[in-house]
Coordinates of C-alpha atoms and ligand atoms in Angstrom, one line a residue:
M25 CA 0.0 -0.3 -0.2
P26 CA 1.5 3.5 -0.8
H27 CA 2.5 5.4 2.2
D28 CA 0.7 8.8 2.5
P29 CA 2.8 11.7 3.7
G30 CA 2.0 12.5 7.6
T31 CA 1.0 8.8 8.1
V32 CA 2.7 6.4 10.6
K33 CA 3.4 2.8 9.5
L34 CA 4.0 0.5 12.5
V35 CA 6.2 -2.3 10.8
G36 CA 7.5 -5.6 12.1
A37 CA 11.3 -6.0 11.2
G38 CA 11.3 -9.9 12.1
P39 CA 13.7 -11.5 14.1
G40 CA 16.8 -10.0 12.6
A41 CA 17.6 -11.3 9.1
A42 CA 16.7 -8.9 6.5
D43 CA 15.6 -11.7 4.3
L44 CA 12.9 -12.4 7.0
L45 CA 11.2 -9.1 6.5
T46 CA 8.0 -9.2 4.4
L47 CA 7.9 -7.4 1.3
R48 CA 5.5 -5.0 2.3
A49 CA 8.0 -4.2 5.4
A50 CA 10.9 -3.8 3.2
R51 CA 8.9 -1.3 0.9
A52 CA 7.9 0.5 3.8
I53 CA 11.5 1.0 5.0
E54 CA 13.0 1.6 1.4
D55 CA 10.2 4.5 1.3
A56 CA 10.6 5.9 4.5
Q57 CA 11.4 9.6 5.2
A58 CA 11.8 9.0 9.1
L59 CA 12.5 5.8 10.8
L60 CA 12.3 5.0 14.5
Y61 CA 13.7 1.8 15.3
D62 CA 14.1 -0.4 18.4
A63 CA 17.5 -1.8 19.7
L64 CA 16.4 -5.3 18.4
V65 CA 16.1 -4.4 14.8
C66 CA 19.5 -5.1 13.1
D67 CA 21.8 -3.0 11.2
E68 CA 21.1 -5.0 8.1
V69 CA 17.5 -3.9 8.2
V70 CA 18.2 -0.2 9.2
A71 CA 20.4 0.1 6.2
L72 CA 17.4 -0.6 3.6
A73 CA 16.4 3.0 4.4
P74 CA 17.2 5.8 2.1
A75 CA 20.5 7.8 3.1
A76 CA 18.1 10.9 3.3
C77 CA 16.1 9.1 5.9
V78 CA 16.2 10.4 9.5
K79 CA 17.0 7.4 11.6
I80 CA 16.6 7.3 15.2
Q81 CA 17.2 4.7 17.5
T82 CA 14.6 4.3 20.4
G83 CA 16.0 1.2 22.3
K84 CA 18.9 0.5 24.6
R85 CA 22.0 -0.7 23.0
A86 CA 25.7 0.0 24.0
G87 CA 25.0 1.3 27.2
R88 CA 22.7 4.2 25.8
A89 CA 19.3 4.4 27.8
S90 CA 16.0 3.7 26.2
M91 CA 13.8 6.6 25.2
K92 CA 10.5 6.8 27.4
Q93 CA 7.2 5.5 25.6
E94 CA 5.9 9.0 25.9
T95 CA 9.1 10.6 24.2
I96 CA 8.8 8.1 21.4
N97 CA 4.9 8.9 20.9
R98 CA 5.5 12.6 20.5
L99 CA 8.5 12.2 18.4
M100 CA 6.2 10.3 15.8
L101 CA 3.6 12.7 16.1
R102 CA 5.9 15.9 15.5
L103 CA 7.6 13.9 12.4
A104 CA 4.3 13.1 10.8
R105 CA 2.8 16.5 11.5
R106 CA 5.8 17.8 9.3
G107 CA 4.3 15.7 6.6
L108 CA 6.9 12.7 6.6
R109 CA 6.4 9.2 5.8
V110 CA 7.2 7.7 9.2
V111 CA 8.2 3.9 9.8
R112 CA 8.0 2.8 13.2
L113 CA 10.1 -0.3 13.3
K114 CA 9.9 -3.2 15.8
G115 CA 11.5 -6.4 16.3
G116 CA 9.8 -9.3 15.5
D117 CA 5.6 -8.8 14.8
P118 CA 4.6 -5.2 16.4
S119 CA 1.3 -6.9 17.8
V120 CA 3.4 -9.5 20.1
F121 CA 4.6 -7.4 23.0
G122 CA 5.6 -4.6 20.6
R123 CA 3.2 -1.9 22.3
V124 CA 1.4 -1.5 19.1
G125 CA -1.9 -0.7 20.6
E126 CA -0.6 1.9 22.6
E127 CA 1.3 3.7 20.0
Q128 CA -1.7 3.4 17.4
A129 CA -4.2 4.8 20.0
F130 CA -2.0 7.6 20.6
L131 CA -1.5 8.7 17.2
N132 CA -5.3 7.8 16.0
A133 CA -6.0 10.1 18.9
H134 CA -4.1 12.8 17.6
G135 CA -5.7 12.8 14.0
V136 CA -2.5 10.7 12.7
A137 CA -3.4 7.6 10.6
T138 CA -1.6 4.6 11.1
E139 CA -1.2 1.0 9.2
V140 CA 0.5 -1.9 10.8
V141 CA 2.7 -4.2 8.9
P142 CA 2.9 -7.8 10.5
G143 CA 6.5 -9.5 11.1
V144 CA 7.8 -13.0 11.9
T145 CA 7.7 -13.1 15.5
A146 CA 10.6 -14.7 17.5
A147 CA 8.9 -18.2 18.5
S148 CA 8.2 -18.6 14.8
A149 CA 11.6 -18.0 13.7
A150 CA 12.9 -20.2 16.4
A151 CA 10.8 -23.0 15.4
A152 CA 11.6 -23.0 11.7
Q153 CA 15.4 -22.5 12.2
F154 CA 15.4 -25.4 15.0
G155 CA 13.0 -27.9 13.5
F156 CA 9.9 -28.0 15.7
P157 CA 6.4 -27.0 15.2
L158 CA 4.7 -24.6 17.3
T159 CA 1.5 -26.7 17.1
H160 CA 1.1 -30.2 16.1
R161 CA -1.9 -32.5 15.4
G162 CA -2.9 -34.4 18.5
E163 CA -0.3 -32.9 20.7
A164 CA 0.1 -29.4 20.8
R165 CA -3.5 -27.7 20.2
R166 CA -3.1 -24.4 21.6
L167 CA -0.1 -21.9 21.5
V168 CA 0.4 -19.3 24.4
F169 CA 2.4 -16.3 24.0
A170 CA 3.5 -15.0 27.3
T171 CA 5.8 -13.1 29.3
A172 CA 7.2 -14.2 32.5
T173 CA 6.5 -11.1 34.4
T174 CA 4.2 -8.4 34.8
R175 CA 5.0 -4.8 34.7
D176 CA 5.3 -4.7 38.5
G177 CA 7.8 -7.7 38.5
T178 CA 5.4 -10.2 39.9
L179 CA 5.4 -13.7 38.0
T180 CA 2.6 -13.7 35.5
D181 CA -0.8 -15.5 36.0
T182 CA -0.5 -19.2 35.2
G183 CA -3.8 -20.4 35.5
W184 CA -3.6 -22.0 32.0
A185 CA 0.0 -23.8 32.6
A186 CA -1.2 -27.5 33.5
D187 CA -2.5 -27.7 30.0
R188 CA -0.2 -30.3 28.8
E189 CA -1.6 -29.8 24.8
A190 CA -0.4 -26.1 24.8
T191 CA 2.8 -24.6 23.7
L192 CA 4.0 -21.8 25.7
A193 CA 6.3 -19.4 24.1
F194 CA 8.1 -17.2 26.7
Y195 CA 9.1 -13.5 25.7
M196 CA 11.2 -11.4 28.2
G197 CA 11.6 -11.7 31.9
R198 CA 14.3 -14.3 31.6
N199 CA 15.6 -13.9 34.9
Q200 CA 12.1 -15.1 36.2
L201 CA 11.7 -18.2 34.3
P202 CA 13.3 -20.6 36.4
A203 CA 10.8 -19.6 39.0
L204 CA 8.2 -19.5 36.7
A205 CA 9.2 -23.2 35.8
A206 CA 8.9 -24.1 39.1
R207 CA 5.5 -22.9 39.5
L208 CA 4.3 -24.8 36.2
V209 CA 5.7 -27.8 37.6
A210 CA 3.5 -27.3 40.9
Q211 CA 0.6 -26.6 38.9
G212 CA 0.9 -29.8 37.2
R213 CA 3.1 -29.5 34.1
S214 CA 5.2 -32.3 33.8
P215 CA 8.9 -31.6 34.7
D216 CA 9.9 -33.8 31.8
T217 CA 8.2 -31.4 29.5
P218 CA 10.7 -30.5 26.5
V219 CA 11.8 -27.0 26.5
M220 CA 14.0 -25.1 24.0
A221 CA 15.7 -21.9 24.9
V222 CA 16.7 -20.0 21.7
E223 CA 19.1 -16.9 21.4
N224 CA 19.2 -14.8 18.3
A225 CA 16.5 -16.7 16.7
G226 CA 16.4 -16.4 12.9
R227 CA 19.8 -15.1 13.0
A228 CA 23.0 -16.7 11.6
D229 CA 24.5 -16.6 15.0
A230 CA 21.5 -18.1 16.6
R231 CA 22.0 -20.7 19.2
A232 CA 19.3 -23.3 20.7
M233 CA 19.5 -25.1 24.2
P234 CA 17.4 -28.1 24.6
G235 CA 16.3 -29.1 28.1
R236 CA 13.3 -30.1 30.4
L237 CA 10.9 -28.2 32.3
G238 CA 12.5 -29.3 35.6
D239 CA 15.7 -28.2 34.5
L240 CA 15.0 -24.8 32.8
G241 CA 17.5 -23.0 34.9
Q242 CA 20.4 -25.0 33.3
A243 CA 19.2 -24.8 29.8
L244 CA 19.0 -20.8 30.5
A245 CA 22.4 -20.7 31.9
A246 CA 23.9 -22.6 28.9
V247 CA 22.5 -20.2 26.1
G248 CA 24.4 -16.9 25.7
C249 CA 23.3 -13.9 27.6
E250 CA 24.1 -11.1 25.0
G251 CA 21.1 -11.5 22.6
P252 CA 17.4 -11.8 23.0
V253 CA 16.0 -15.2 24.4
V254 CA 12.7 -16.7 23.6
V255 CA 11.9 -20.1 25.5
V256 CA 9.5 -22.6 24.0
V257 CA 7.7 -25.4 26.2
G258 CA 5.7 -28.1 25.3
E259 CA 5.6 -31.5 23.7
A260 CA 5.8 -30.0 19.8
V261 CA 9.5 -28.9 21.0
A262 CA 10.6 -32.6 21.1
H263 CA 10.4 -32.9 17.3
A264 CA 13.5 -30.8 16.9
A265 CA 16.7 -32.8 15.9
A266 CA 18.4 -31.5 18.9
F267 CA 16.1 -33.3 21.0
S268 CA 16.4 -37.1 19.6
D269 CA 19.6 -37.7 21.4
L270 CA 19.1 -35.4 24.7
E271 CA 19.6 -37.3 27.8
V272 CA 21.1 -34.9 29.9
P273 CA 21.2 -30.7 29.2
A274 CA 23.9 -31.0 26.2
T275 CA 25.8 -28.0 24.8
P276 CA 24.1 -25.4 22.8
V277 CA 23.2 -26.3 19.2
E278 CA 24.5 -23.6 16.6
A279 CA 22.1 -22.7 14.1
R280 CA 22.7 -24.1 10.6
S281 CA 23.9 -21.8 7.9
Ligands
SAH7 N1 7.6 -8.3 19.1 C1 8.8 -9.0 19.4 C2 9.0 -9.3 20.7 C3 9.4 -8.1 21.6 S1 9.5 -8.3 23.3 C4 8.5 -10.5 18.3 O1 7.5 -10.4 18.1 O2 9.3 -11.1 18.4 C5 11.2 -8.7 23.4 C6 11.4 -10.1 23.6 O3 11.3 -11.0 22.5 C7 12.8 -10.5 24.0 O4 13.1 -10.2 25.6 C8 13.2 -11.9 23.5 O5 12.4 -12.8 24.8 C9 12.1 -11.9 22.4 N2 13.0 -11.8 21.2 C10 12.8 -10.8 20.3 N3 13.6 -11.4 19.1 C11 14.2 -12.4 19.6 C12 15.2 -13.2 18.9 N4 15.8 -13.0 17.6 N5 15.6 -14.3 19.4 C13 15.0 -14.7 20.5 N6 14.1 -14.0 21.3 C14 13.8 -12.9 20.5

């Protein structure tokens, strides 16, 4: 869709590799006059924007502090009101823990039109790269995108946790995951449930650590801690090749290029 001046496109950048962008996302970036991008968006993707495009990083990286959400909102508004084609670029899919609802509501309330362009979310990238499905007939009938913690730092509600036919994909809150895993087990999910912690999913330097819910802490300790990590829990994960010879938590599996 053409990008009207003075509007904002909220665009999913996917998990990191430029060839995992949708064509629509790539076109929006190539056509942008102002680009606001999160720290999770890789340089390769930002480089698609024209040289003359105003490029603003809004997330934490190399020790720089993140911009406050309110500041980002105001900045998008100001750039759109100047009549620029603004792209707000977010890692993965903007609708999955991407605050897309808040940004869209703010802009629309101030009379600025928005369009959302979806992206490949981290869990999908992890599943594709390490060879397991997120749903599987007869085994994994539901998929829950969850985060370990709530805004005030308490563990998230896990009323749904004992459901053994659900695949759980955990975003953020990595330090809370061992405590959360213990709670899932206390609520009836088997400690033998397969888990896979994937760092830098979708990128050439991705690493995956297979394990069991009962020893999630060990699996997490074994993946690197530089990049973002998504943790997928559920029977479907056992279809990954990395799982077939798993007896004890093994060494991390590198991505095949
Ligand atoms: N909108 C993003 C998620 C943003 S929340 C998406 O759809 O993927 C940020 C969290 O997402 C990170 O803390 C991590 O848990 C996960 N994440 C994002 N990109 C990732 C990647 N390439 N590999 C693994 N996890 C990732």
